[in-house]
PDB file of C-alpha atoms in Angstrom:
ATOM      1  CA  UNK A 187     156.718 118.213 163.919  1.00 75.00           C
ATOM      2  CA  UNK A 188     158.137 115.255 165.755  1.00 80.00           C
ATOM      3  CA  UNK A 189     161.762 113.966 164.692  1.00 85.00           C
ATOM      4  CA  UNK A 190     160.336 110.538 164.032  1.00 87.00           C
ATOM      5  CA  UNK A 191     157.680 112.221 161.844  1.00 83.00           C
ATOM      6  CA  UNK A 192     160.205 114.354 160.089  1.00 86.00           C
ATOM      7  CA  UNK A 193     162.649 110.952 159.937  1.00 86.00           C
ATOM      8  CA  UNK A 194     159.704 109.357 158.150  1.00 78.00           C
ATOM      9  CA  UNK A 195     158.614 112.197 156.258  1.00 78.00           C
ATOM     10  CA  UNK A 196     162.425 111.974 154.256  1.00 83.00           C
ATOM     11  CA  UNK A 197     162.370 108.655 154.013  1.00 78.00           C
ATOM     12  CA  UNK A 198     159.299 108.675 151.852  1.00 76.00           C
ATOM     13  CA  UNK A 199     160.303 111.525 150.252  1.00 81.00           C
ATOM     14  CA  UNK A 200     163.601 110.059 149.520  1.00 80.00           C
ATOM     15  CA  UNK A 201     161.521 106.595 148.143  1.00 71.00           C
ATOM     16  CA  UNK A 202     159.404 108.868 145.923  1.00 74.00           C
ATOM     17  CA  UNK A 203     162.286 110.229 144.405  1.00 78.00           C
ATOM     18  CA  UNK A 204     164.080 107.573 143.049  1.00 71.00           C
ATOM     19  CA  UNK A 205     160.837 106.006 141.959  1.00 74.00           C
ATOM     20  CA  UNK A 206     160.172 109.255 140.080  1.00 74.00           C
ATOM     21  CA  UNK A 207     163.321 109.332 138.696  1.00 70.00           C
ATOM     22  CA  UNK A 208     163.265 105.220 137.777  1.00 62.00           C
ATOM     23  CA  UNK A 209     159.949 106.079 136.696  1.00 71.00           C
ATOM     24  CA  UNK A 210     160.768 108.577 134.008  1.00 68.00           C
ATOM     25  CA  UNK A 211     164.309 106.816 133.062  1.00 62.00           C
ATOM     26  CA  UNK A 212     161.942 103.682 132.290  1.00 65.00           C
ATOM     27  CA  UNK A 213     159.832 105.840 130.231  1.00 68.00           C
ATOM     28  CA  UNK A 214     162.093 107.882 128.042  1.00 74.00           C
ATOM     29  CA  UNK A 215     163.055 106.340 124.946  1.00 69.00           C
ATOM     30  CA  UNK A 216     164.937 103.250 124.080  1.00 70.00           C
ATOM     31  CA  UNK A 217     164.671 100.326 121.448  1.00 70.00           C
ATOM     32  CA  UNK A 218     161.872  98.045 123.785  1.00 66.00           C
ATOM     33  CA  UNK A 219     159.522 100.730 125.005  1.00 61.00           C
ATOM     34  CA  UNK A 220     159.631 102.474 121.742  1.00 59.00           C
ATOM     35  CA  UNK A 221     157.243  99.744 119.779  1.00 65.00           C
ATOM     36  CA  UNK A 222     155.012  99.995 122.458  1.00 64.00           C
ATOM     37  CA  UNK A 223     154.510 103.170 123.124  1.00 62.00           C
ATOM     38  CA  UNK A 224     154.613 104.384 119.227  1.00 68.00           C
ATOM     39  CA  UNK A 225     151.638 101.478 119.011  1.00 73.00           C
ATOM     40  CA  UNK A 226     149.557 103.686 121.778  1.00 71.00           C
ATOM     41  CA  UNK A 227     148.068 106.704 121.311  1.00 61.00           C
ATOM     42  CA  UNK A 228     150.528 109.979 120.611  1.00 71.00           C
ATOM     43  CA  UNK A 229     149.395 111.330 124.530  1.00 74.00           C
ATOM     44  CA  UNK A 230     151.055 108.724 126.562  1.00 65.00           C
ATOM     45  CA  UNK A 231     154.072 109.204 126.900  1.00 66.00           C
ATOM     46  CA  UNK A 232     153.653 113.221 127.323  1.00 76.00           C
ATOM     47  CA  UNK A 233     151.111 112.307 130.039  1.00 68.00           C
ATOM     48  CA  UNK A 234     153.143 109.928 131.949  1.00 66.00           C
ATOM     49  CA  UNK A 235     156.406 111.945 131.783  1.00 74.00           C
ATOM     50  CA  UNK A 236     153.998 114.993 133.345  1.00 74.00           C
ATOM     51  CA  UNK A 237     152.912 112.661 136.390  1.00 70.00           C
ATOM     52  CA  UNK A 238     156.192 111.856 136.874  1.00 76.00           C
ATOM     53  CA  UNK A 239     157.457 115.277 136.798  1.00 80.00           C
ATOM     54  CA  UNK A 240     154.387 115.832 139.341  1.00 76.00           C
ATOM     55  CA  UNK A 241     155.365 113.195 141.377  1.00 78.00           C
ATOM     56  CA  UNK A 242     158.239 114.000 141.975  1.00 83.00           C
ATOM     57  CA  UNK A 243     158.166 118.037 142.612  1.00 84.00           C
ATOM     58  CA  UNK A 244     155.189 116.577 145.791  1.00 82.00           C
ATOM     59  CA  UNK A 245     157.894 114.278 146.800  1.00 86.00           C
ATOM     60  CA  UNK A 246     160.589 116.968 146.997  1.00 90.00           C
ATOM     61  CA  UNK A 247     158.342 119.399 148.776  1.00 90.00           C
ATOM     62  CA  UNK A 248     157.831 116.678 151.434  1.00 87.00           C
ATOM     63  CA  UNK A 249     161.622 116.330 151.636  1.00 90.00           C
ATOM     64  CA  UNK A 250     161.795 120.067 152.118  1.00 92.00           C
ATOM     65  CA  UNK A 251     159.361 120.281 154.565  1.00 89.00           C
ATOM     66  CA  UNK A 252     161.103 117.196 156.359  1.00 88.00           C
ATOM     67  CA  UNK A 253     164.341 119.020 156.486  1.00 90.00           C
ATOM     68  CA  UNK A 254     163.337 122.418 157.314  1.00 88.00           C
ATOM     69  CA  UNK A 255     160.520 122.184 159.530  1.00 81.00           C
ATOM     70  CA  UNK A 256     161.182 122.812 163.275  1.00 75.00           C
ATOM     71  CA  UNK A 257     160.456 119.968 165.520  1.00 71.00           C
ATOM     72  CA  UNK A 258     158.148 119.912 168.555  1.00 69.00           C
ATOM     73  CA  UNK A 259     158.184 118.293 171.787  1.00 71.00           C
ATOM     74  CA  UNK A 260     156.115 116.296 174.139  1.00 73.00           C
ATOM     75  CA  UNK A 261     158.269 118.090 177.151  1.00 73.00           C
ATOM     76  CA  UNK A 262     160.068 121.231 178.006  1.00 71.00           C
ATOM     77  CA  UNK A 263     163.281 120.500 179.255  1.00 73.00           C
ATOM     78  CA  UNK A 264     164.172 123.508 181.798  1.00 70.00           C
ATOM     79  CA  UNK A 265     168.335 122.936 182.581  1.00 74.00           C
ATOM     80  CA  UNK A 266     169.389 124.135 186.218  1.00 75.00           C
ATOM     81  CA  UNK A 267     172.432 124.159 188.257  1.00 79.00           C
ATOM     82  CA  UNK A 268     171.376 120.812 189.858  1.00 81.00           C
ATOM     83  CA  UNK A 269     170.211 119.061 186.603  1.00 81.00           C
ATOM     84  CA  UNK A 270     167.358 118.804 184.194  1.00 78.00           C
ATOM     85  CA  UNK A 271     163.597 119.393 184.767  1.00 74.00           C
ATOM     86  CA  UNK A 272     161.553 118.169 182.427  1.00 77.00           C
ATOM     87  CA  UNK A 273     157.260 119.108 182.004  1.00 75.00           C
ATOM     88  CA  UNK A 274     154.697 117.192 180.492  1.00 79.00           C
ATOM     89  CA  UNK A 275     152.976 119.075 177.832  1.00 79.00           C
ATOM     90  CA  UNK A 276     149.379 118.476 179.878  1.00 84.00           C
ATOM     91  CA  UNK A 277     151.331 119.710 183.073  1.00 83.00           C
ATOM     92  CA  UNK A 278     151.740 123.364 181.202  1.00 81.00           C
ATOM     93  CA  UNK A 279     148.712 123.059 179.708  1.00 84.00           C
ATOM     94  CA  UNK A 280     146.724 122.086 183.092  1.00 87.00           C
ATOM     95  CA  UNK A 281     148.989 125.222 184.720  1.00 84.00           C
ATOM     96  CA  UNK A 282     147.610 127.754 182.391  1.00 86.00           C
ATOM     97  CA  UNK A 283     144.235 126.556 182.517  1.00 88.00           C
ATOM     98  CA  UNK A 284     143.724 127.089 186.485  1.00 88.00           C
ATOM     99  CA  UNK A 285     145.654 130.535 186.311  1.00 87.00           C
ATOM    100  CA  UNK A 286     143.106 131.696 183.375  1.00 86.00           C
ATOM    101  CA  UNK A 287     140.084 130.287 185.291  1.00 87.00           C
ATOM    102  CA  UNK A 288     140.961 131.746 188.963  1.00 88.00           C
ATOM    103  CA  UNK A 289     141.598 135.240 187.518  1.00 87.00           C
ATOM    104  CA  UNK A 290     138.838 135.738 184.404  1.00 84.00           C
ATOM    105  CA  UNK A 291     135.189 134.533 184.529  1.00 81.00           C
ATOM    106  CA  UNK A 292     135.827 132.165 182.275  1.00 80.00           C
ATOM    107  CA  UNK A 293     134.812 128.505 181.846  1.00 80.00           C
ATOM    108  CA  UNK A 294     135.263 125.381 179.724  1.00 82.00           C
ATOM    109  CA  UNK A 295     138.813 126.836 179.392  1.00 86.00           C
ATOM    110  CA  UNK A 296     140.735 124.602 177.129  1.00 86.00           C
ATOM    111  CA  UNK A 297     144.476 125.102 176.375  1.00 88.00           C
ATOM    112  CA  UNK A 298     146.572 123.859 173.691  1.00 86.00           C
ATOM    113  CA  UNK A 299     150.367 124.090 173.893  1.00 83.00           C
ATOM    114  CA  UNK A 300     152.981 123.480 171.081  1.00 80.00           C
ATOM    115  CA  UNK A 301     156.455 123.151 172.356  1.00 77.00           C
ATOM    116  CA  UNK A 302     160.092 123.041 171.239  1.00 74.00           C
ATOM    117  CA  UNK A 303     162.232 122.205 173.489  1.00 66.00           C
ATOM    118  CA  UNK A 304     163.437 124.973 175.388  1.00 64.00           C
ATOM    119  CA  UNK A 305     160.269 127.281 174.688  1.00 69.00           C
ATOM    120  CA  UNK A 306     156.910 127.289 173.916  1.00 70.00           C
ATOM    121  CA  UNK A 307     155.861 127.931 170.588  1.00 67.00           C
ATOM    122  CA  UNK A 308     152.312 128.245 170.142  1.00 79.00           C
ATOM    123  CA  UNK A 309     149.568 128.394 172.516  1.00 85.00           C
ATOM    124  CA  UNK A 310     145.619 128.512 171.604  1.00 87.00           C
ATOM    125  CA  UNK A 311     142.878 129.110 174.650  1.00 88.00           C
ATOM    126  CA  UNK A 312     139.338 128.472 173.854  1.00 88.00           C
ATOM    127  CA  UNK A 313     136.995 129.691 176.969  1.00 85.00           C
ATOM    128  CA  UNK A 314     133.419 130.593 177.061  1.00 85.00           C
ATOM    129  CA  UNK A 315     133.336 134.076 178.672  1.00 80.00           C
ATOM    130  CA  UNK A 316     130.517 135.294 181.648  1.00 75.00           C
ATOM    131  CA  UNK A 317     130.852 138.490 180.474  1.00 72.00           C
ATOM    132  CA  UNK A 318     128.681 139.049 177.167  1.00 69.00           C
ATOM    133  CA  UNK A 319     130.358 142.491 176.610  1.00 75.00           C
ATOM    134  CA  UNK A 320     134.001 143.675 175.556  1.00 78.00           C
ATOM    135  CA  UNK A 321     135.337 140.155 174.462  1.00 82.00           C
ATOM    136  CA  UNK A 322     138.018 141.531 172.663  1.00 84.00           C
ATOM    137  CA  UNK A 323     139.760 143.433 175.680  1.00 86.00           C
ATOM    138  CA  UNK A 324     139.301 140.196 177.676  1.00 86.00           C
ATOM    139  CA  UNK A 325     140.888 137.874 175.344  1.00 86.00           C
ATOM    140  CA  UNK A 326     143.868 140.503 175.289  1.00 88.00           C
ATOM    141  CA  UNK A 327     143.615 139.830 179.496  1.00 87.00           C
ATOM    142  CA  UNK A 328     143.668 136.154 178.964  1.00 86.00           C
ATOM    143  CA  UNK A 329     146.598 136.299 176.718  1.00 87.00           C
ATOM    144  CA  UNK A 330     148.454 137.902 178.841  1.00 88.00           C
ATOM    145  CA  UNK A 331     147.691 136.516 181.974  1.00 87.00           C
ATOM    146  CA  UNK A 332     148.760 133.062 179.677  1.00 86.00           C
ATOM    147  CA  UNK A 333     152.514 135.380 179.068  1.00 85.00           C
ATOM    148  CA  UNK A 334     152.826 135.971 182.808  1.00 85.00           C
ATOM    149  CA  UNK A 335     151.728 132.496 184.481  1.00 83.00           C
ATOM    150  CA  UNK A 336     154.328 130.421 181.649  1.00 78.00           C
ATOM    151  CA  UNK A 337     157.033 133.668 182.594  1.00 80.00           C
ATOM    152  CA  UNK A 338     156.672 133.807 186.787  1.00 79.00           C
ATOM    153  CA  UNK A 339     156.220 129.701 186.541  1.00 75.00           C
ATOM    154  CA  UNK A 340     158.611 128.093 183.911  1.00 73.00           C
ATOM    155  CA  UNK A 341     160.733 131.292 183.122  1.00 75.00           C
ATOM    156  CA  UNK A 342     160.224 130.144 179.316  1.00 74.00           C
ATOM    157  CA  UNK A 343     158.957 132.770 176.603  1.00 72.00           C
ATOM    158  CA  UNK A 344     156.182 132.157 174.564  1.00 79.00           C
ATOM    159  CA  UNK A 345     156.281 133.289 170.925  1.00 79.00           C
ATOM    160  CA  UNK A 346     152.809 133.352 169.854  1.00 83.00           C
ATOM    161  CA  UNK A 347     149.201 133.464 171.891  1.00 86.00           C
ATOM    162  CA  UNK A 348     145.901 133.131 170.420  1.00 88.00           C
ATOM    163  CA  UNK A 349     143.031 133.428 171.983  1.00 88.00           C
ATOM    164  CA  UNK A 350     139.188 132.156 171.036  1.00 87.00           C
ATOM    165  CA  UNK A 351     136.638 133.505 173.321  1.00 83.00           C
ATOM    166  CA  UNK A 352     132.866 133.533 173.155  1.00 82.00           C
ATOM    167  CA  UNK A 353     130.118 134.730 174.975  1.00 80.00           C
ATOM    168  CA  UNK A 354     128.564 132.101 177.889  1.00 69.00           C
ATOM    169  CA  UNK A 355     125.081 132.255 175.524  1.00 70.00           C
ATOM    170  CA  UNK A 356     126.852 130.219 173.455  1.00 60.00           C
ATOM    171  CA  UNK A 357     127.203 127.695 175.908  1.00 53.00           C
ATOM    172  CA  UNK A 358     125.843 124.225 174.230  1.00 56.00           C
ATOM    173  CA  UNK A 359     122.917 123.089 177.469  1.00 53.00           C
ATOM    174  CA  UNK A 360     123.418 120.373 178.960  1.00 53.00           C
ATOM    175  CA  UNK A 361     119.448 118.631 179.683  1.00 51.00           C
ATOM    176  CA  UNK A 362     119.211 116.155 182.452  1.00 53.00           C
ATOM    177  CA  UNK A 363     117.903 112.959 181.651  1.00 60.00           C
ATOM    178  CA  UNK A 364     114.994 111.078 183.406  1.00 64.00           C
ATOM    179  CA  UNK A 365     114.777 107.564 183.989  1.00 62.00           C
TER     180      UNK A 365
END
């Protein structure tokens, strides 16, 4: 999660609190509301004092999440002895891509990279494979020819790989038009 997104995420949560709290100080007893609500019917005020109290647990799980949740990045920031380098996310992505297609039969590879930044986090490669048979050992291939480019490259670890592959059958056909 971006720190914008996270900013935001708090700020609403922090919004939703108060109201939830204003909410249910408006709506527990006092001389005014007490003619009114003893006029409606006996499940009112139980029901609105239960939104509230939903209200405002969902608002403080969204504060929670804001808080503790680990940010991503659009760049990995690699420090050196003669300053920083920083890589686009499609630049890694791109890199991984190439390595994967030059040493597996693979097309329509398509790579997905979540970064912090210093590492990558996540990384998800969907290819169509030319072999039909032993997918599974191939995707293991693919994963960890992913590892080794992103190691001998960047020099940054990933944490986790997954990999989607499926036969070239499944392959949607492209038909040619005729004008």
């Amino acid at each position: 999660m971006k720190p914008i997104t996270k900013g935001l995420f708090g700020l609403v949560a922090i919004c939703g609190l108060l109201q939830s709290i204003g909410f249910g100080l408006l709506l527990w007893p006092s001389r005014e509301f007490t003619r009114f609500y003893l006029q409606q019917a006996v499940w009112l005020r139980p029901l609105m004092i239960g939104l509230t109290g939903l209200v405002l647990l969902v608002f403080l799980i969204m504060l929670l999440v804001a808080i503790f949740r680990r940010s991503t990045a659009n760049a990995l920031i690699l420090a050196g002895d003669d300053g920083d380098l920083t890589l686009d996310k499609s630049a890694i992505e791109n890199t991984v891509a190439k390595a994967i297609v030059a040493r597996h039969f693979a097309k329509s590879v398509d790579v997905d990279v979540s970064i912090r930044k210093k590492q990558v986090a996540r990384m998800r490669i969907a290819a169509f494979s030319g072999n039909g048979k032993e997918l599974k050992q191939e995707a293991k291939q693919i994963e960890e020819t992913a590892r080794q480019k992103l190691q001998e490259c960047l020099g940054v670890p990933v944490k986790h790989v997954r990999v989607q592959l499926l036969p070239a059958t499944k392959v949607k056909a492209k038909t040619a038009r005729v004008i």
